[in-house]
Structures are given as C-alpha cells and as structure tokens.
Amino acid sequence: MLREKLLILEKVLVEKGNPIVNSMEEPKDYDELFELITNYKFSFSKDFIDFYLWKGGLKSTLLFTEEAFDCELTAFGNFFEIDGLLSFFTMERISKTLPYENKFLAFFLNSSGDRVIIDLKEKSKTFGKIFIFSPSITLSSKPMQIFDSVESMVDTIIECYQKEAYKISNGKLEIDYDLESEIAQAINPHSEFWD
C-alpha cells in the first residue's frame, strides 16, 4: 500500500513541478538498507525501509548547506540519505550532544535546524511514529508527535500538494500553513502537533 502511495507522491511532485524530485539519490537495495538500520541497533520498520526504497534522499554532504534547501519537499524540509544521517546520529551520540533519546533517528531536516524524527525502537510505545524536534516551534525540549505513521506522513504530503497547501513558485515551495494544518490534523488524529 505505501509503495503505491509513494509512486503517487512522485507523480504529484512531477506534475506540480517540484525540482527536488530530480535532486534525490538513487535508493539502496533492500538488504543494504536492512543491514544499515539493524547495525545501528535500530529496529526494522517496513514502512521506513519502503520510504527509503522509493528515493535515497538528498546527499548528506549537503546536510548543512543552503543548497540543500533551495527547494524543499515539505514545510518541514527535506529528507537525506541514510548513510549520512546514521553517521550524524553516531557523532551526536558519541559526543553526547544528541538532543533526544537514541531511539529516534532524524530523517527530515529544514534550514532552521528543525528535525523530523522517527521512533525506531520496537519495544517503544511509539514505535514507527514520527515526531518533530523543534524547541522554537513547540516550546518544548521534548519531541512532539507530528505524524501517526510513515504512511500518514506520505498521505499528508500528497494531499498538501493536491489541495495546494504546497505550491511551487519560481522553483521554490510556498506553504499555506493553515491549510496544511487542517489537512494534517484530519489525516493524523493522534498527533498533537496539529492541535
């Protein structure tokens, strides 16, 4: 089901003229992704793997550059290739600067430094749920749930483009935040970020 929705998302991005779709890396194969995730002691999440089987994300060498955010996929930024994200996670964990529990992996970042993170600890009550870590927006140092699942995140992005909460103008993403919130709240009823 998610794989079909990702193909719909790709079609929508092409139709709406978002150039980001051409900047993403080719995905790794299933075995390589599975091995990477489990080597870092994260639990297997089929939907998360399927998401990264769709597209590889932006090059992680762009992670902290303006070029990475010339155009964004969503209001919460872009997703980056898994190798770089895992290296970044390890660096923060070793240096004790990881700002949240190590059950979370950041996979979307924006130019303000906000992170969209997924709970990849199977025994966690929120396994597979997606959170935002943005103290300046949430006024909290704790992550706040933003999507009920990877699939609901994809559904939200598709609908935001289809209903024009997300529009591309002169190669840049323009956002109608009120409409985005309305759409996201309907699709993610258990995610308090949209309340």
mmCIF file of C-alpha atoms in Angstrom:
data_model
loop_
_atom_site.group_PDB
_atom_site.id
_atom_site.type_symbol
_atom_site.label_atom_id
_atom_site.label_comp_id
_atom_site.label_asym_id
_atom_site.label_seq_id
_atom_site.Cartn_x
_atom_site.Cartn_y
_atom_site.Cartn_z
ATOM 1 C CA MET A 1 0.000 0.000 0.000
ATOM 2 C CA LEU A 2 2.729 2.509 0.965
ATOM 3 C CA ARG A 3 4.762 1.700 -2.143
ATOM 4 C CA GLU A 4 1.784 2.601 -4.351
ATOM 5 C CA LYS A 5 1.313 5.851 -2.444
ATOM 6 C CA LEU A 6 4.971 6.760 -2.926
ATOM 7 C CA LEU A 7 4.526 6.345 -6.683
ATOM 8 C CA ILE A 8 1.517 8.677 -6.448
ATOM 9 C CA LEU A 9 3.653 11.160 -4.495
ATOM 10 C CA GLU A 10 6.335 11.056 -7.166
ATOM 11 C CA LYS A 11 3.749 11.657 -9.889
ATOM 12 C CA VAL A 12 2.303 14.603 -7.929
ATOM 13 C CA LEU A 13 5.771 16.120 -7.416
ATOM 14 C CA VAL A 14 6.471 15.906 -11.141
ATOM 15 C CA GLU A 15 3.045 17.341 -12.050
ATOM 16 C CA LYS A 16 3.425 20.216 -9.579
ATOM 17 C CA GLY A 17 6.954 20.938 -10.820
ATOM 18 C CA ASN A 18 8.935 20.396 -7.623
ATOM 19 C CA PRO A 19 12.572 20.176 -8.782
ATOM 20 C CA ILE A 20 13.579 18.321 -5.597
ATOM 21 C CA VAL A 21 12.484 15.035 -7.154
ATOM 22 C CA ASN A 22 15.415 15.305 -9.593
ATOM 23 C CA SER A 23 17.941 16.011 -6.823
ATOM 24 C CA MET A 24 17.386 12.866 -4.789
ATOM 25 C CA GLU A 25 19.819 9.986 -4.755
ATOM 26 C CA GLU A 26 19.042 6.550 -6.125
ATOM 27 C CA PRO A 27 17.854 4.275 -3.337
ATOM 28 C CA LYS A 28 19.955 1.498 -1.854
ATOM 29 C CA ASP A 29 18.682 -2.054 -2.195
ATOM 30 C CA TYR A 30 16.570 -3.699 0.493
ATOM 31 C CA ASP A 31 19.327 -5.859 2.013
ATOM 32 C CA GLU A 32 21.718 -2.926 2.294
ATOM 33 C CA LEU A 33 19.085 -0.736 3.971
ATOM 34 C CA PHE A 34 18.064 -3.501 6.352
ATOM 35 C CA GLU A 35 21.682 -4.125 7.328
ATOM 36 C CA LEU A 36 22.388 -0.420 7.869
ATOM 37 C CA ILE A 37 19.379 0.077 10.130
ATOM 38 C CA THR A 38 19.946 -3.034 12.216
ATOM 39 C CA ASN A 39 23.722 -2.441 12.508
ATOM 40 C CA TYR A 40 22.917 0.807 14.281
ATOM 41 C CA LYS A 41 20.716 -1.110 16.741
ATOM 42 C CA PHE A 42 17.517 0.320 15.323
ATOM 43 C CA SER A 43 14.515 -1.963 14.877
ATOM 44 C CA PHE A 44 13.226 -2.888 11.453
ATOM 45 C CA SER A 45 10.299 -0.759 10.258
ATOM 46 C CA LYS A 46 8.878 -1.932 6.937
ATOM 47 C CA ASP A 47 7.350 1.452 6.121
ATOM 48 C CA PHE A 48 10.568 3.320 6.887
ATOM 49 C CA ILE A 49 12.539 0.915 4.681
ATOM 50 C CA ASP A 50 9.907 1.236 1.921
ATOM 51 C CA PHE A 51 10.214 5.027 2.131
ATOM 52 C CA TYR A 52 13.965 4.774 1.532
ATOM 53 C CA LEU A 53 13.471 2.197 -1.214
ATOM 54 C CA TRP A 54 11.437 4.850 -3.060
ATOM 55 C CA LYS A 55 14.150 7.523 -3.114
ATOM 56 C CA GLY A 56 17.543 7.717 -1.451
ATOM 57 C CA GLY A 57 17.074 11.282 -0.212
ATOM 58 C CA LEU A 58 19.397 14.238 -0.726
ATOM 59 C CA LYS A 59 23.151 13.770 -0.468
ATOM 60 C CA SER A 60 24.199 14.016 3.153
ATOM 61 C CA THR A 61 27.146 16.211 2.138
ATOM 62 C CA LEU A 62 24.506 18.909 1.574
ATOM 63 C CA LEU A 63 23.092 18.480 5.079
ATOM 64 C CA PHE A 64 24.214 21.839 6.442
ATOM 65 C CA THR A 65 24.338 23.866 3.235
ATOM 66 C CA GLU A 66 21.934 26.410 1.751
ATOM 67 C CA GLU A 67 21.878 24.362 -1.442
ATOM 68 C CA ALA A 68 20.035 21.562 0.386
ATOM 69 C CA PHE A 69 17.094 23.885 0.988
ATOM 70 C CA ASP A 70 16.918 25.758 -2.320
ATOM 71 C CA CYS A 71 13.706 23.837 -2.792
ATOM 72 C CA GLU A 72 12.028 21.728 -0.160
ATOM 73 C CA LEU A 73 9.800 18.687 -0.378
ATOM 74 C CA THR A 74 7.588 19.771 2.534
ATOM 75 C CA ALA A 75 7.086 22.523 5.109
ATOM 76 C CA PHE A 76 9.337 20.522 7.434
ATOM 77 C CA GLY A 77 12.226 20.320 4.990
ATOM 78 C CA ASN A 78 13.902 17.547 3.047
ATOM 79 C CA PHE A 79 14.940 14.020 3.791
ATOM 80 C CA PHE A 80 18.562 12.992 3.419
ATOM 81 C CA GLU A 81 20.398 9.823 2.510
ATOM 82 C CA ILE A 82 20.506 7.261 5.273
ATOM 83 C CA ASP A 83 24.313 6.821 5.493
ATOM 84 C CA GLY A 84 24.908 10.440 6.373
ATOM 85 C CA LEU A 85 22.021 10.554 8.820
ATOM 86 C CA LEU A 86 23.312 7.496 10.655
ATOM 87 C CA SER A 87 26.820 8.988 10.794
ATOM 88 C CA PHE A 88 25.388 12.252 12.116
ATOM 89 C CA PHE A 89 23.383 10.287 14.721
ATOM 90 C CA THR A 90 26.527 8.413 15.810
ATOM 91 C CA MET A 91 28.564 11.603 16.064
ATOM 92 C CA GLU A 92 25.926 13.248 18.258
ATOM 93 C CA ARG A 93 25.519 10.136 20.398
ATOM 94 C CA ILE A 94 29.285 9.735 20.970
ATOM 95 C CA SER A 95 29.753 13.430 21.723
ATOM 96 C CA LYS A 96 26.691 13.330 23.998
ATOM 97 C CA THR A 97 25.012 16.110 22.030
ATOM 98 C CA LEU A 98 22.045 14.062 20.779
ATOM 99 C CA PRO A 99 19.159 16.264 21.952
ATOM 100 C CA TYR A 100 16.626 13.422 22.375
ATOM 101 C CA GLU A 101 16.508 9.726 23.230
ATOM 102 C CA ASN A 102 18.609 7.495 20.993
ATOM 103 C CA LYS A 103 15.509 5.540 19.920
ATOM 104 C CA PHE A 104 14.875 8.396 17.464
ATOM 105 C CA LEU A 105 16.520 8.863 14.075
ATOM 106 C CA ALA A 106 16.256 12.227 12.315
ATOM 107 C CA PHE A 107 15.446 11.860 8.635
ATOM 108 C CA PHE A 108 13.927 15.228 7.629
ATOM 109 C CA LEU A 109 15.706 18.481 8.425
ATOM 110 C CA ASN A 110 14.972 22.061 7.468
ATOM 111 C CA SER A 111 17.079 25.188 7.108
ATOM 112 C CA SER A 112 16.190 26.283 10.665
ATOM 113 C CA GLY A 113 17.654 23.095 12.109
ATOM 114 C CA ASP A 114 14.290 21.542 12.995
ATOM 115 C CA ARG A 115 14.237 17.758 12.702
ATOM 116 C CA VAL A 116 11.554 15.237 11.889
ATOM 117 C CA ILE A 117 12.472 12.040 13.694
ATOM 118 C CA ILE A 118 11.109 8.504 13.773
ATOM 119 C CA ASP A 119 10.953 6.147 16.744
ATOM 120 C CA LEU A 120 12.852 3.027 15.672
ATOM 121 C CA LYS A 121 12.813 1.095 18.937
ATOM 122 C CA GLU A 122 10.466 -1.851 18.551
ATOM 123 C CA LYS A 123 9.574 -2.134 22.249
ATOM 124 C CA SER A 124 8.687 1.544 22.471
ATOM 125 C CA LYS A 125 5.023 2.537 22.782
ATOM 126 C CA THR A 126 5.546 4.956 19.907
ATOM 127 C CA PHE A 127 7.475 2.644 17.547
ATOM 128 C CA GLY A 128 7.060 3.796 13.932
ATOM 129 C CA LYS A 129 5.510 7.121 14.901
ATOM 130 C CA ILE A 130 7.009 10.359 13.657
ATOM 131 C CA PHE A 131 7.896 13.363 15.803
ATOM 132 C CA ILE A 132 9.224 16.850 15.317
ATOM 133 C CA PHE A 133 12.100 18.178 17.386
ATOM 134 C CA SER A 134 11.826 21.951 17.241
ATOM 135 C CA PRO A 135 12.038 23.719 20.612
ATOM 136 C CA SER A 136 11.481 27.096 18.932
ATOM 137 C CA ILE A 137 8.143 25.959 17.451
ATOM 138 C CA THR A 138 6.843 23.521 20.070
ATOM 139 C CA LEU A 139 8.293 25.473 23.030
ATOM 140 C CA SER A 140 9.460 22.166 24.422
ATOM 141 C CA SER A 141 12.790 20.373 24.558
ATOM 142 C CA LYS A 142 10.930 17.100 24.006
ATOM 143 C CA PRO A 143 9.915 15.730 20.605
ATOM 144 C CA MET A 144 6.230 16.155 19.732
ATOM 145 C CA GLN A 145 4.324 13.697 17.549
ATOM 146 C CA ILE A 146 3.650 15.161 14.091
ATOM 147 C CA PHE A 147 2.546 12.087 12.062
ATOM 148 C CA ASP A 148 0.804 8.905 13.129
ATOM 149 C CA SER A 149 2.989 6.805 10.789
ATOM 150 C CA VAL A 150 5.203 6.951 7.708
ATOM 151 C CA GLU A 151 2.142 6.185 5.590
ATOM 152 C CA SER A 152 0.099 9.014 7.121
ATOM 153 C CA MET A 153 3.066 11.354 6.540
ATOM 154 C CA VAL A 154 3.075 10.411 2.847
ATOM 155 C CA ASP A 155 -0.725 10.800 2.683
ATOM 156 C CA THR A 156 -0.383 14.259 4.235
ATOM 157 C CA ILE A 157 2.291 15.366 1.758
ATOM 158 C CA ILE A 158 0.256 14.118 -1.225
ATOM 159 C CA GLU A 159 -2.896 15.888 -0.069
ATOM 160 C CA CYS A 160 -1.000 19.099 0.701
ATOM 161 C CA TYR A 161 0.173 19.213 -2.913
ATOM 162 C CA GLN A 162 -3.193 18.175 -4.357
ATOM 163 C CA LYS A 163 -5.125 20.779 -2.338
ATOM 164 C CA GLU A 164 -2.422 23.414 -2.896
ATOM 165 C CA ALA A 165 -1.296 23.844 0.684
ATOM 166 C CA TYR A 166 2.068 23.258 -1.012
ATOM 167 C CA LYS A 167 2.710 25.088 -4.288
ATOM 168 C CA ILE A 168 5.860 25.526 -6.337
ATOM 169 C CA SER A 169 6.514 29.089 -7.463
ATOM 170 C CA ASN A 170 9.733 30.009 -9.285
ATOM 171 C CA GLY A 171 11.218 26.684 -8.213
ATOM 172 C CA LYS A 172 10.513 27.306 -4.507
ATOM 173 C CA LEU A 173 7.999 25.721 -2.139
ATOM 174 C CA GLU A 174 5.257 28.051 -0.942
ATOM 175 C CA ILE A 175 3.180 26.915 2.024
ATOM 176 C CA ASP A 176 -0.337 27.703 3.183
ATOM 177 C CA TYR A 177 0.249 26.790 6.840
ATOM 178 C CA ASP A 178 -3.423 26.950 7.843
ATOM 179 C CA LEU A 179 -4.463 24.577 5.069
ATOM 180 C CA GLU A 180 -1.502 22.294 5.783
ATOM 181 C CA SER A 181 -2.554 22.100 9.427
ATOM 182 C CA GLU A 182 -6.174 21.342 8.514
ATOM 183 C CA ILE A 183 -5.120 18.540 6.166
ATOM 184 C CA ALA A 184 -2.541 17.083 8.556
ATOM 185 C CA GLN A 185 -4.901 17.126 11.533
ATOM 186 C CA ALA A 186 -7.540 15.169 9.606
ATOM 187 C CA ILE A 187 -5.026 12.517 8.478
ATOM 188 C CA ASN A 188 -3.094 12.341 11.794
ATOM 189 C CA PRO A 189 -5.699 12.475 14.581
ATOM 190 C CA HIS A 190 -3.275 11.118 17.199
ATOM 191 C CA SER A 191 -0.509 13.656 16.538
ATOM 192 C CA GLU A 192 -0.711 16.568 18.969
ATOM 193 C CA PHE A 193 1.465 18.891 16.866
ATOM 194 C CA TRP A 194 -1.558 19.836 14.753
ATOM 195 C CA ASP A 195 -3.928 20.555 17.677
#
